[in-house]
PDB file of N, CA and C in Angstrom:
ATOM      1  N   MET T 496      24.746  10.836  16.150  1.00 59.00           N
ATOM      2  CA  MET T 496      23.372  10.414  16.077  1.00 59.00           C
ATOM      3  C   MET T 496      23.224   9.405  14.936  1.00 59.00           C
ATOM      4  N   ASN T 497      22.588   8.279  15.208  1.00 68.00           N
ATOM      5  CA  ASN T 497      22.414   7.218  14.223  1.00 68.00           C
ATOM      6  C   ASN T 497      21.014   7.303  13.622  1.00 68.00           C
ATOM      7  N   HIS T 498      20.945   7.568  12.325  1.00 71.00           N
ATOM      8  CA  HIS T 498      19.654   7.659  11.644  1.00 71.00           C
ATOM      9  C   HIS T 498      19.506   6.483  10.693  1.00 71.00           C
ATOM     10  N   SER T 499      18.423   5.756  10.836  1.00 72.00           N
ATOM     11  CA  SER T 499      18.114   4.674   9.911  1.00 72.00           C
ATOM     12  C   SER T 499      17.387   5.258   8.713  1.00 72.00           C
ATOM     13  N   PRO T 500      17.574   4.657   7.534  1.00 76.00           N
ATOM     14  CA  PRO T 500      16.840   5.154   6.374  1.00 76.00           C
ATOM     15  C   PRO T 500      15.340   4.932   6.567  1.00 76.00           C
ATOM     16  N   ALA T 501      14.551   5.836   6.034  1.00 80.00           N
ATOM     17  CA  ALA T 501      13.096   5.714   6.137  1.00 80.00           C
ATOM     18  C   ALA T 501      12.627   4.530   5.303  1.00 80.00           C
ATOM     19  N   PHE T 502      11.674   3.797   5.828  1.00 83.00           N
ATOM     20  CA  PHE T 502      11.100   2.666   5.096  1.00 83.00           C
ATOM     21  C   PHE T 502       9.935   3.165   4.262  1.00 83.00           C
ATOM     22  N   GLU T 503       9.994   2.886   2.985  1.00 86.00           N
ATOM     23  CA  GLU T 503       8.904   3.258   2.089  1.00 86.00           C
ATOM     24  C   GLU T 503       8.406   1.998   1.411  1.00 86.00           C
ATOM     25  N   GLY T 504       7.400   1.428   1.962  1.00 92.00           N
ATOM     26  CA  GLY T 504       6.848   0.199   1.419  1.00 92.00           C
ATOM     27  C   GLY T 504       5.619  -0.191   2.210  1.00 92.00           C
ATOM     28  N   THR T 505       5.102  -1.359   1.901  1.00 97.00           N
ATOM     29  CA  THR T 505       3.921  -1.856   2.587  1.00 97.00           C
ATOM     30  C   THR T 505       4.262  -3.151   3.291  1.00 97.00           C
ATOM     31  N   LEU T 506       3.884  -3.235   4.565  1.00 96.00           N
ATOM     32  CA  LEU T 506       4.061  -4.466   5.319  1.00 96.00           C
ATOM     33  C   LEU T 506       2.772  -5.267   5.243  1.00 96.00           C
ATOM     34  N   ILE T 507       2.914  -6.574   5.071  1.00 98.00           N
ATOM     35  CA  ILE T 507       1.746  -7.450   5.004  1.00 98.00           C
ATOM     36  C   ILE T 507       1.892  -8.554   6.039  1.00 98.00           C
ATOM     37  N   ASN T 508       0.762  -9.049   6.525  1.00 96.00           N
ATOM     38  CA  ASN T 508       0.793 -10.098   7.538  1.00 96.00           C
ATOM     39  C   ASN T 508       0.829 -11.483   6.893  1.00 96.00           C
ATOM     40  N   ARG T 509       0.919 -12.505   7.735  1.00 96.00           N
ATOM     41  CA  ARG T 509       1.033 -13.884   7.241  1.00 96.00           C
ATOM     42  C   ARG T 509      -0.171 -14.274   6.386  1.00 96.00           C
ATOM     43  N   LYS T 510      -1.364 -13.870   6.784  1.00 97.00           N
ATOM     44  CA  LYS T 510      -2.554 -14.236   6.015  1.00 97.00           C
ATOM     45  C   LYS T 510      -2.465 -13.686   4.592  1.00 97.00           C
ATOM     46  N   THR T 511      -1.991 -12.470   4.446  1.00 98.00           N
ATOM     47  CA  THR T 511      -1.848 -11.881   3.111  1.00 98.00           C
ATOM     48  C   THR T 511      -0.768 -12.599   2.317  1.00 98.00           C
ATOM     49  N   VAL T 512       0.323 -12.992   2.984  1.00 98.00           N
ATOM     50  CA  VAL T 512       1.371 -13.774   2.303  1.00 98.00           C
ATOM     51  C   VAL T 512       0.774 -15.090   1.815  1.00 98.00           C
ATOM     52  N   GLN T 513      -0.036 -15.734   2.646  1.00 98.00           N
ATOM     53  CA  GLN T 513      -0.694 -16.974   2.246  1.00 98.00           C
ATOM     54  C   GLN T 513      -1.568 -16.755   1.016  1.00 98.00           C
ATOM     55  N   GLU T 514      -2.335 -15.667   1.007  1.00 98.00           N
ATOM     56  CA  GLU T 514      -3.221 -15.385  -0.121  1.00 98.00           C
ATOM     57  C   GLU T 514      -2.434 -15.112  -1.401  1.00 98.00           C
ATOM     58  N   LEU T 515      -1.339 -14.373  -1.294  1.00 98.00           N
ATOM     59  CA  LEU T 515      -0.539 -14.037  -2.479  1.00 98.00           C
ATOM     60  C   LEU T 515       0.207 -15.246  -3.036  1.00 98.00           C
ATOM     61  N   THR T 516       0.751 -16.078  -2.143  1.00 97.00           N
ATOM     62  CA  THR T 516       1.595 -17.196  -2.575  1.00 97.00           C
ATOM     63  C   THR T 516       0.838 -18.506  -2.719  1.00 97.00           C
ATOM     64  N   HIS T 517      -0.374 -18.561  -2.194  1.00 97.00           N
ATOM     65  CA  HIS T 517      -1.165 -19.799  -2.154  1.00 97.00           C
ATOM     66  C   HIS T 517      -0.446 -20.881  -1.355  1.00 97.00           C
ATOM     67  N   LYS T 518       0.291 -20.449  -0.329  1.00 97.00           N
ATOM     68  CA  LYS T 518       0.963 -21.384   0.573  1.00 97.00           C
ATOM     69  C   LYS T 518       0.207 -21.428   1.892  1.00 97.00           C
ATOM     70  N   CYS T 519       0.123 -22.620   2.476  1.00 98.00           N
ATOM     71  CA  CYS T 519      -0.485 -22.751   3.797  1.00 98.00           C
ATOM     72  C   CYS T 519       0.546 -22.343   4.854  1.00 98.00           C
ATOM     73  N   PRO T 520       0.118 -22.136   6.100  1.00 97.00           N
ATOM     74  CA  PRO T 520       1.071 -21.738   7.143  1.00 97.00           C
ATOM     75  C   PRO T 520       2.250 -22.701   7.283  1.00 97.00           C
ATOM     76  N   ALA T 521       1.989 -24.004   7.173  1.00 98.00           N
ATOM     77  CA  ALA T 521       3.078 -24.984   7.298  1.00 98.00           C
ATOM     78  C   ALA T 521       4.078 -24.843   6.154  1.00 98.00           C
ATOM     79  N   SER T 522       3.598 -24.578   4.947  1.00 98.00           N
ATOM     80  CA  SER T 522       4.506 -24.414   3.803  1.00 98.00           C
ATOM     81  C   SER T 522       5.365 -23.168   3.947  1.00 98.00           C
ATOM     82  N   ILE T 523       4.790 -22.102   4.496  1.00 98.00           N
ATOM     83  CA  ILE T 523       5.576 -20.890   4.744  1.00 98.00           C
ATOM     84  C   ILE T 523       6.646 -21.186   5.782  1.00 98.00           C
ATOM     85  N   HIS T 524       6.246 -21.864   6.853  1.00 97.00           N
ATOM     86  CA  HIS T 524       7.216 -22.236   7.895  1.00 97.00           C
ATOM     87  C   HIS T 524       8.336 -23.089   7.305  1.00 97.00           C
ATOM     88  N   ASN T 525       7.982 -24.083   6.488  1.00 98.00           N
ATOM     89  CA  ASN T 525       8.988 -24.964   5.881  1.00 98.00           C
ATOM     90  C   ASN T 525       9.925 -24.203   4.952  1.00 98.00           C
ATOM     91  N   ALA T 526       9.395 -23.252   4.206  1.00 98.00           N
ATOM     92  CA  ALA T 526      10.233 -22.463   3.297  1.00 98.00           C
ATOM     93  C   ALA T 526      11.247 -21.625   4.067  1.00 98.00           C
ATOM     94  N   LEU T 527      10.907 -21.261   5.306  1.00 98.00           N
ATOM     95  CA  LEU T 527      11.784 -20.422   6.128  1.00 98.00           C
ATOM     96  C   LEU T 527      12.727 -21.226   7.020  1.00 98.00           C
ATOM     97  N   ASN T 528      12.490 -22.526   7.158  1.00 98.00           N
ATOM     98  CA  ASN T 528      13.273 -23.371   8.059  1.00 98.00           C
ATOM     99  C   ASN T 528      14.551 -23.851   7.380  1.00 98.00           C
ATOM    100  N   ALA T 529      15.670 -23.207   7.703  1.00 98.00           N
ATOM    101  CA  ALA T 529      16.950 -23.512   7.052  1.00 98.00           C
ATOM    102  C   ALA T 529      17.409 -24.945   7.286  1.00 98.00           C
ATOM    103  N   LYS T 530      16.901 -25.614   8.302  1.00 98.00           N
ATOM    104  CA  LYS T 530      17.314 -26.988   8.595  1.00 98.00           C
ATOM    105  C   LYS T 530      16.382 -28.024   7.977  1.00 98.00           C
ATOM    106  N   GLY T 531      15.324 -27.573   7.351  1.00 97.00           N
ATOM    107  CA  GLY T 531      14.340 -28.496   6.802  1.00 97.00           C
ATOM    108  C   GLY T 531      14.572 -28.821   5.333  1.00 97.00           C
ATOM    109  N   PRO T 532      13.940 -29.894   4.859  1.00 98.00           N
ATOM    110  CA  PRO T 532      14.128 -30.318   3.463  1.00 98.00           C
ATOM    111  C   PRO T 532      13.448 -29.405   2.447  1.00 98.00           C
ATOM    112  N   TYR T 533      12.513 -28.571   2.886  1.00 97.00           N
ATOM    113  CA  TYR T 533      11.780 -27.699   1.966  1.00 97.00           C
ATOM    114  C   TYR T 533      12.210 -26.241   2.075  1.00 97.00           C
ATOM    115  N   PHE T 534      13.378 -26.019   2.663  1.00 98.00           N
ATOM    116  CA  PHE T 534      13.906 -24.660   2.821  1.00 98.00           C
ATOM    117  C   PHE T 534      14.061 -23.996   1.462  1.00 98.00           C
ATOM    118  N   ASP T 535      13.597 -22.763   1.369  1.00 98.00           N
ATOM    119  CA  ASP T 535      13.744 -21.970   0.146  1.00 98.00           C
ATOM    120  C   ASP T 535      14.547 -20.721   0.506  1.00 98.00           C
ATOM    121  N   PRO T 536      15.840 -20.702   0.170  1.00 98.00           N
ATOM    122  CA  PRO T 536      16.672 -19.557   0.542  1.00 98.00           C
ATOM    123  C   PRO T 536      16.222 -18.249  -0.102  1.00 98.00           C
ATOM    124  N   ASP T 537      15.406 -18.327  -1.137  1.00 97.00           N
ATOM    125  CA  ASP T 537      14.924 -17.125  -1.815  1.00 97.00           C
ATOM    126  C   ASP T 537      13.598 -16.609  -1.252  1.00 97.00           C
ATOM    127  N   PHE T 538      12.937 -17.414  -0.419  1.00 98.00           N
ATOM    128  CA  PHE T 538      11.643 -16.980   0.118  1.00 98.00           C
ATOM    129  C   PHE T 538      11.865 -15.798   1.051  1.00 98.00           C
ATOM    130  N   PRO T 539      11.062 -14.749   0.916  1.00 98.00           N
ATOM    131  CA  PRO T 539      11.264 -13.542   1.735  1.00 98.00           C
ATOM    132  C   PRO T 539      11.188 -13.835   3.232  1.00 98.00           C
ATOM    133  N   ARG T 540      12.060 -13.184   3.973  1.00 98.00           N
ATOM    134  CA  ARG T 540      12.103 -13.333   5.426  1.00 98.00           C
ATOM    135  C   ARG T 540      11.167 -12.321   6.074  1.00 98.00           C
ATOM    136  N   PRO T 541      10.447 -12.756   7.106  1.00 97.00           N
ATOM    137  CA  PRO T 541       9.583 -11.808   7.813  1.00 97.00           C
ATOM    138  C   PRO T 541      10.389 -10.923   8.749  1.00 97.00           C
ATOM    139  N   ILE T 542       9.763  -9.854   9.171  1.00 94.00           N
ATOM    140  CA  ILE T 542      10.361  -8.983  10.184  1.00 94.00           C
ATOM    141  C   ILE T 542       9.411  -8.932  11.371  1.00 94.00           C
ATOM    142  N   LYS T 543       9.953  -8.634  12.530  1.00 91.00           N
ATOM    143  CA  LYS T 543       9.143  -8.469  13.735  1.00 91.00           C
ATOM    144  C   LYS T 543       9.072  -6.986  14.057  1.00 91.00           C
ATOM    145  N   LEU T 544       7.920  -6.568  14.516  1.00 86.00           N
ATOM    146  CA  LEU T 544       7.742  -5.189  14.948  1.00 86.00           C
ATOM    147  C   LEU T 544       7.499  -5.192  16.450  1.00 86.00           C
ATOM    148  N   GLY T 545       8.368  -4.557  17.181  1.00 82.00           N
ATOM    149  CA  GLY T 545       8.188  -4.465  18.626  1.00 82.00           C
ATOM    150  C   GLY T 545       8.318  -5.807  19.314  1.00 82.00           C
ATOM    151  N   MET T 546       7.652  -5.930  20.453  1.00 81.00           N
ATOM    152  CA  MET T 546       7.756  -7.125  21.277  1.00 81.00           C
ATOM    153  C   MET T 546       6.673  -8.153  20.962  1.00 81.00           C
ATOM    154  N   GLY T 547       5.780  -7.849  20.054  1.00 79.00           N
ATOM    155  CA  GLY T 547       4.684  -8.761  19.735  1.00 79.00           C
ATOM    156  C   GLY T 547       5.159 -10.015  19.023  1.00 79.00           C
ATOM    157  N   ARG T 548       4.246 -10.946  18.895  1.00 78.00           N
ATOM    158  CA  ARG T 548       4.573 -12.209  18.237  1.00 78.00           C
ATOM    159  C   ARG T 548       4.371 -12.146  16.730  1.00 78.00           C
ATOM    160  N   GLY T 549       3.751 -11.105  16.241  1.00 86.00           N
ATOM    161  CA  GLY T 549       3.409 -11.027  14.830  1.00 86.00           C
ATOM    162  C   GLY T 549       4.613 -10.855  13.920  1.00 86.00           C
ATOM    163  N   ASN T 550       4.557 -11.528  12.781  1.00 92.00           N
ATOM    164  CA  ASN T 550       5.559 -11.377  11.735  1.00 92.00           C
ATOM    165  C   ASN T 550       4.921 -10.630  10.575  1.00 92.00           C
ATOM    166  N   TYR T 551       5.727  -9.819   9.931  1.00 96.00           N
ATOM    167  CA  TYR T 551       5.266  -9.076   8.765  1.00 96.00           C
ATOM    168  C   TYR T 551       6.293  -9.215   7.657  1.00 96.00           C
ATOM    169  N   TRP T 552       5.822  -9.170   6.435  1.00 98.00           N
ATOM    170  CA  TRP T 552       6.684  -9.254   5.265  1.00 98.00           C
ATOM    171  C   TRP T 552       6.589  -7.946   4.500  1.00 98.00           C
ATOM    172  N   ILE T 553       7.645  -7.642   3.778  1.00 97.00           N
ATOM    173  CA  ILE T 553       7.627  -6.488   2.887  1.00 97.00           C
ATOM    174  C   ILE T 553       6.962  -6.955   1.589  1.00 97.00           C
ATOM    175  N   GLU T 554       5.855  -6.328   1.257  1.00 98.00           N
ATOM    176  CA  GLU T 554       5.049  -6.782   0.120  1.00 98.00           C
ATOM    177  C   GLU T 554       5.871  -6.889  -1.163  1.00 98.00           C
ATOM    178  N   GLU T 555       6.721  -5.920  -1.427  1.00 98.00           N
ATOM    179  CA  GLU T 555       7.513  -5.932  -2.661  1.00 98.00           C
ATOM    180  C   GLU T 555       8.416  -7.164  -2.728  1.00 98.00           C
ATOM    181  N   GLU T 556       8.989  -7.572  -1.597  1.00 98.00           N
ATOM    182  CA  GLU T 556       9.839  -8.768  -1.581  1.00 98.00           C
ATOM    183  C   GLU T 556       9.039 -10.023  -1.927  1.00 98.00           C
ATOM    184  N   VAL T 557       7.810 -10.103  -1.435  1.00 98.00           N
ATOM    185  CA  VAL T 557       6.955 -11.254  -1.744  1.00 98.00           C
ATOM    186  C   VAL T 557       6.604 -11.241  -3.229  1.00 98.00           C
ATOM    187  N   ARG T 558       6.283 -10.073  -3.761  1.00 98.00           N
ATOM    188  CA  ARG T 558       5.926  -9.985  -5.184  1.00 98.00           C
ATOM    189  C   ARG T 558       7.122 -10.296  -6.092  1.00 98.00           C
ATOM    190  N   VAL T 559       8.322  -9.889  -5.683  1.00 98.00           N
ATOM    191  CA  VAL T 559       9.530 -10.221  -6.453  1.00 98.00           C
ATOM    192  C   VAL T 559       9.745 -11.732  -6.442  1.00 98.00           C
ATOM    193  N   TRP T 560       9.568 -12.368  -5.284  1.00 98.00           N
ATOM    194  CA  TRP T 560       9.704 -13.826  -5.187  1.00 98.00           C
ATOM    195  C   TRP T 560       8.698 -14.508  -6.118  1.00 98.00           C
ATOM    196  N   LEU T 561       7.448 -14.021  -6.117  1.00 97.00           N
ATOM    197  CA  LEU T 561       6.426 -14.591  -6.994  1.00 97.00           C
ATOM    198  C   LEU T 561       6.811 -14.454  -8.467  1.00 97.00           C
ATOM    199  N   ALA T 562       7.305 -13.287  -8.842  1.00 97.00           N
ATOM    200  CA  ALA T 562       7.718 -13.063 -10.235  1.00 97.00           C
ATOM    201  C   ALA T 562       8.831 -14.027 -10.624  1.00 97.00           C
ATOM    202  N   LYS T 563       9.740 -14.277  -9.695  1.00 97.00           N
ATOM    203  CA  LYS T 563      10.829 -15.224  -9.969  1.00 97.00           C
ATOM    204  C   LYS T 563      10.271 -16.635 -10.165  1.00 97.00           C
ATOM    205  N   GLN T 564       9.270 -17.016  -9.371  1.00 96.00           N
ATOM    206  CA  GLN T 564       8.664 -18.336  -9.520  1.00 96.00           C
ATOM    207  C   GLN T 564       7.990 -18.471 -10.885  1.00 96.00           C
ATOM    208  N   VAL T 565       7.328 -17.413 -11.330  1.00 95.00           N
ATOM    209  CA  VAL T 565       6.698 -17.433 -12.653  1.00 95.00           C
ATOM    210  C   VAL T 565       7.766 -17.587 -13.730  1.00 95.00           C
ATOM    211  N   ALA T 566       8.846 -16.809 -13.622  1.00 94.00           N
ATOM    212  CA  ALA T 566       9.920 -16.883 -14.618  1.00 94.00           C
ATOM    213  C   ALA T 566      10.527 -18.282 -14.663  1.00 94.00           C
ATOM    214  N   LEU T 567      10.746 -18.881 -13.502  1.00 92.00           N
ATOM    215  CA  LEU T 567      11.312 -20.234 -13.457  1.00 92.00           C
ATOM    216  C   LEU T 567      10.373 -21.247 -14.098  1.00 92.00           C
ATOM    217  N   SER T 568       9.076 -21.062 -13.931  1.00 92.00           N
ATOM    218  CA  SER T 568       8.115 -22.009 -14.496  1.00 92.00           C
ATOM    219  C   SER T 568       7.983 -21.856 -16.007  1.00 92.00           C
ATOM    220  N   ARG T 569       8.452 -20.743 -16.534  1.00 91.00           N
ATOM    221  CA  ARG T 569       8.346 -20.477 -17.972  1.00 91.00           C
ATOM    222  C   ARG T 569       9.603 -20.866 -18.750  1.00 91.00           C
ATOM    223  N   GLN T 570      10.620 -21.350 -18.057  1.00 86.00           N
ATOM    224  CA  GLN T 570      11.851 -21.730 -18.747  1.00 86.00           C
ATOM    225  C   GLN T 570      11.577 -22.934 -19.645  1.00 86.00           C
ATOM    226  N   PRO T 571      12.257 -22.977 -20.791  1.00 82.00           N
ATOM    227  CA  PRO T 571      12.056 -24.119 -21.687  1.00 82.00           C
ATOM    228  C   PRO T 571      12.523 -25.413 -21.025  1.00 82.00           C
ATOM    229  N   VAL T 572      11.822 -26.482 -21.337  1.00 76.00           N
ATOM    230  CA  VAL T 572      12.163 -27.792 -20.787  1.00 76.00           C
ATOM    231  C   VAL T 572      13.199 -28.442 -21.688  1.00 76.00           C
ATOM    232  N   ARG T 573      14.274 -28.941 -21.063  1.00 76.00           N
ATOM    233  CA  ARG T 573      15.304 -29.662 -21.815  1.00 76.00           C
ATOM    234  C   ARG T 573      14.916 -31.131 -21.930  1.00 76.00           C
ATOM    235  N   LYS T 574      15.640 -31.856 -22.772  1.00 73.00           N
ATOM    236  CA  LYS T 574      15.410 -33.297 -22.876  1.00 73.00           C
ATOM    237  C   LYS T 574      15.591 -33.923 -21.506  1.00 73.00           C
ATOM    238  N   GLY T 575      14.762 -34.869 -21.183  1.00 68.00           N
ATOM    239  CA  GLY T 575      14.826 -35.501 -19.873  1.00 68.00           C
ATOM    240  C   GLY T 575      13.887 -34.845 -18.882  1.00 68.00           C
ATOM    241  N   GLY T 576      13.241 -33.739 -19.274  1.00 59.00           N
ATOM    242  CA  GLY T 576      12.246 -33.101 -18.428  1.00 59.00           C
ATOM    243  C   GLY T 576      12.770 -32.118 -17.419  1.00 59.00           C
ATOM    244  N   ALA T 577      14.075 -31.895 -17.352  1.00 58.00           N
ATOM    245  CA  ALA T 577      14.626 -30.963 -16.362  1.00 58.00           C
ATOM    246  C   ALA T 577      14.621 -29.545 -16.915  1.00 58.00           C
ATOM    247  N   HIS T 578      14.411 -28.584 -16.019  1.00 57.00           N
ATOM    248  CA  HIS T 578      14.504 -27.172 -16.405  1.00 57.00           C
ATOM    249  C   HIS T 578      15.958 -26.797 -16.567  1.00 57.00           C
ATOM    250  N   SER T 579      16.216 -25.834 -17.435  1.00 50.00           N
ATOM    251  CA  SER T 579      17.599 -25.385 -17.637  1.00 50.00           C
ATOM    252  C   SER T 579      18.079 -24.533 -16.510  1.00 50.00           C
TER     253      SER T 579
END
């Protein structure tokens, strides 16, 4: 018998991801598009539930991504204006 581990977390929809990240739907799509110029390999991947078209994200993954963005923005600036 194959038992999957129980999921303990909160799933959020695209609208909530938009509100948390301040990204529009196109920016979310671009961050997820591995072939596009704005691909973000660290942006959380959505999951599908059942046969529906809806995508959901794990809230904790989105919040971790946000925390990483804050940390990156707080890095000291080196000469020439580039982040370390």
